[in-house]
């Protein structure tokens, strides 16, 4: 089973991935922290993302997914997908700089539509917690809300099979465990 997490920054995606992986009785592999890899390689993300940022993000995400192509696992969870590049690029379209061409945003969306076929389920994380000031994630609450709304809009617009997970970490682990048990690894 392949599960994709999505939602705005600071919504608990990576936290749930780590906690679920720790308690799940089966082999879980994860694709995580692609965004931090991009940033550590010198490419800005969030409100400062540029064309090179998005291209490198897609490349790293696809490379990470490809690494698990021939690996045996019960569940693969990715805490981000190319949907996130589409979401942030569309939200950033309203910002004065850096300019992201509409043709790139359209291409990102088309790549995501291909990528999403590889996932059995998307898990959407609404905003429930305060922003975390970690020096990496944007701290603008309105920006976070715009990203959240865009992610949900894209899931619905493209009729993506997704569930919404809410509550504290323990509640989310329980919800995800029930979902996995219901649809099976």
Coordinates of C-alpha atoms in Angstrom, one line a residue:
X1 CA 0.0 0.0 0.0
X2 CA 1.3 3.5 -0.9
X3 CA 0.0 6.4 1.1
X4 CA 0.7 10.1 0.4
X5 CA 0.4 12.7 3.1
X6 CA -0.6 16.3 2.1
X7 CA -1.5 19.6 3.7
X8 CA 0.1 22.9 4.6
X9 CA 3.3 23.1 6.5
X10 CA 3.2 22.6 10.3
X11 CA 0.2 20.3 10.2
X12 CA 1.9 17.2 11.6
X13 CA 2.6 15.1 8.6
X14 CA 6.2 14.0 9.4
X15 CA 5.3 13.6 13.1
X16 CA 2.6 11.1 12.2
X17 CA 4.8 9.3 9.7
X18 CA 7.5 8.7 12.3
X19 CA 5.0 7.7 15.1
X20 CA 3.0 5.4 12.8
X21 CA 6.2 3.8 11.5
X22 CA 7.3 3.2 15.1
X23 CA 4.2 1.3 16.2
X24 CA 3.0 -0.4 13.0
X25 CA 3.5 -4.2 13.0
X26 CA 4.8 -4.5 9.5
X27 CA 7.4 -3.1 7.2
X28 CA 6.9 0.6 6.7
X29 CA 9.2 2.6 4.4
X30 CA 9.1 6.3 4.1
X31 CA 9.9 9.2 1.8
X32 CA 10.4 12.1 4.1
X33 CA 12.1 15.5 4.3
X34 CA 12.5 16.0 0.6
X35 CA 11.8 19.7 1.2
X36 CA 14.6 20.0 3.8
X37 CA 16.9 18.3 1.3
X38 CA 16.1 20.8 -1.3
X39 CA 16.7 23.7 1.1
X40 CA 20.0 22.2 2.3
X41 CA 21.0 22.0 -1.4
X42 CA 20.5 25.8 -1.6
X43 CA 17.1 26.1 -3.2
X44 CA 14.5 28.3 -1.4
X45 CA 11.0 26.9 -0.8
X46 CA 7.8 28.3 0.6
X47 CA 7.2 31.9 -0.3
X48 CA 10.6 32.3 -1.9
X49 CA 10.5 29.2 -4.1
X50 CA 11.6 29.7 -7.7
X51 CA 11.6 27.7 -10.9
X52 CA 14.8 25.8 -9.9
X53 CA 13.3 25.0 -6.5
X54 CA 10.3 23.4 -8.0
X55 CA 12.3 21.5 -10.7
X56 CA 14.7 20.2 -8.1
X57 CA 11.8 19.3 -5.7
X58 CA 10.1 17.2 -8.4
X59 CA 13.4 15.5 -9.3
X60 CA 14.2 14.6 -5.7
X61 CA 10.7 13.4 -5.0
X62 CA 10.6 11.1 -8.1
X63 CA 14.1 9.8 -7.3
X64 CA 13.0 9.0 -3.8
X65 CA 9.9 7.2 -5.1
X66 CA 12.0 5.3 -7.6
X67 CA 14.3 4.0 -4.9
X68 CA 11.4 1.9 -3.5
X69 CA 10.2 0.6 -6.8
X70 CA 11.6 -2.9 -6.3
X71 CA 11.7 -2.9 -2.5
X72 CA 9.3 -5.2 -0.5
X73 CA 7.3 -3.4 2.1
X74 CA 3.8 -3.5 3.6
X75 CA 3.3 0.3 3.5
X76 CA 5.1 3.2 1.8
X77 CA 4.3 6.6 3.2
X78 CA 5.5 9.8 1.6
X79 CA 5.1 12.9 3.8
X80 CA 5.0 15.1 0.7
X81 CA 4.4 14.5 -3.0
X82 CA 4.4 16.6 -6.2
X83 CA 1.0 17.8 -5.2
X84 CA 2.8 20.0 -2.7
X85 CA 4.8 21.7 -5.5
X86 CA 1.6 22.4 -7.4
X87 CA -0.1 23.7 -4.3
X88 CA 2.7 26.1 -3.3
X89 CA 3.3 27.2 -6.9
X90 CA -0.4 28.1 -7.3
X91 CA -0.5 30.0 -4.0
X92 CA 2.8 31.7 -4.8
X93 CA 1.4 32.9 -8.2
X94 CA -0.2 35.8 -6.3
X95 CA 3.2 36.9 -4.8
X96 CA 5.3 39.6 -6.5
X97 CA 8.5 37.5 -6.6
X98 CA 9.8 35.1 -7.6
X99 CA 7.8 34.8 -10.8
X100 CA 6.7 31.2 -11.6
X101 CA 5.5 30.8 -15.2
X102 CA 2.0 29.4 -15.7
X103 CA 3.4 26.9 -18.1
X104 CA 5.6 25.5 -15.3
X105 CA 2.6 25.3 -12.9
X106 CA 0.6 23.5 -15.6
X107 CA 3.5 21.0 -16.1
X108 CA 3.8 20.5 -12.3
X109 CA 0.1 19.7 -12.1
X110 CA 0.3 17.2 -15.0
X111 CA 3.3 15.5 -13.5
X112 CA 1.4 15.2 -10.2
X113 CA -1.6 13.8 -12.0
X114 CA 0.6 11.0 -13.3
X115 CA 2.4 10.6 -9.9
X116 CA -0.9 10.3 -8.0
X117 CA -1.8 7.2 -9.8
X118 CA 1.0 5.4 -7.9
X119 CA -0.7 6.1 -4.6
X120 CA -3.5 4.1 -3.1
X121 CA -4.6 6.9 -0.8
X122 CA -4.0 10.5 0.1
X123 CA -4.2 11.6 3.7
X124 CA -5.1 15.3 4.1
X125 CA -3.9 17.2 7.2
X126 CA -5.9 20.3 8.0
X127 CA -4.5 23.1 10.1
X128 CA -5.0 22.3 13.8
X129 CA -1.8 23.4 15.5
X130 CA 0.2 26.6 15.7
X131 CA 3.0 27.3 13.2
X132 CA 6.4 25.9 14.2
X133 CA 9.3 28.4 14.0
X134 CA 12.1 26.0 12.9
X135 CA 13.9 28.4 10.6
X136 CA 12.7 26.4 7.6
X137 CA 8.9 26.7 7.3
X138 CA 7.1 29.9 6.5
X139 CA 5.7 31.7 9.5
X140 CA 2.9 33.6 7.8
X141 CA -0.5 32.3 9.0
X142 CA -2.5 33.6 6.1
X143 CA 0.0 31.9 3.7
X144 CA -0.4 28.6 5.6
X145 CA -4.2 29.0 5.3
X146 CA -3.9 29.7 1.5
X147 CA -1.7 26.6 1.1
X148 CA -4.2 24.5 3.1
X149 CA -7.2 25.7 1.0
X150 CA -5.3 25.1 -2.3
X151 CA -4.3 21.5 -1.3
X152 CA -7.9 20.7 -0.5
X153 CA -9.2 22.3 -3.6
X154 CA -6.8 20.3 -5.8
X155 CA -7.7 17.0 -4.1
X156 CA -11.4 17.7 -4.7
X157 CA -11.0 19.1 -8.2
X158 CA -9.2 16.0 -9.4
X159 CA -11.4 13.5 -7.5
X160 CA -8.5 12.1 -5.5
X161 CA -9.2 9.3 -3.1
X162 CA -8.4 11.0 0.2
X163 CA -9.2 11.0 3.9
X164 CA -8.9 13.8 6.4
X165 CA -7.0 13.0 9.6
X166 CA -7.5 15.2 12.7
X167 CA -6.7 15.4 16.4
X168 CA -3.5 14.9 18.4
X169 CA -0.8 12.5 17.4
X170 CA -2.4 9.5 19.2
X171 CA -5.8 10.1 17.6
X172 CA -4.1 10.4 14.2
X173 CA -2.2 7.2 14.7
X174 CA -5.4 5.4 15.6
X175 CA -7.2 6.8 12.6
X176 CA -4.5 5.9 10.2
X177 CA -4.2 2.4 11.8
X178 CA -7.9 1.9 11.2
X179 CA -7.7 3.0 7.6
X180 CA -4.7 0.7 6.9
X181 CA -6.5 -2.2 8.5
X182 CA -9.7 -1.5 6.5
X183 CA -8.1 -1.2 3.1
X184 CA -5.1 -3.5 3.9
X185 CA -1.4 -3.2 3.1

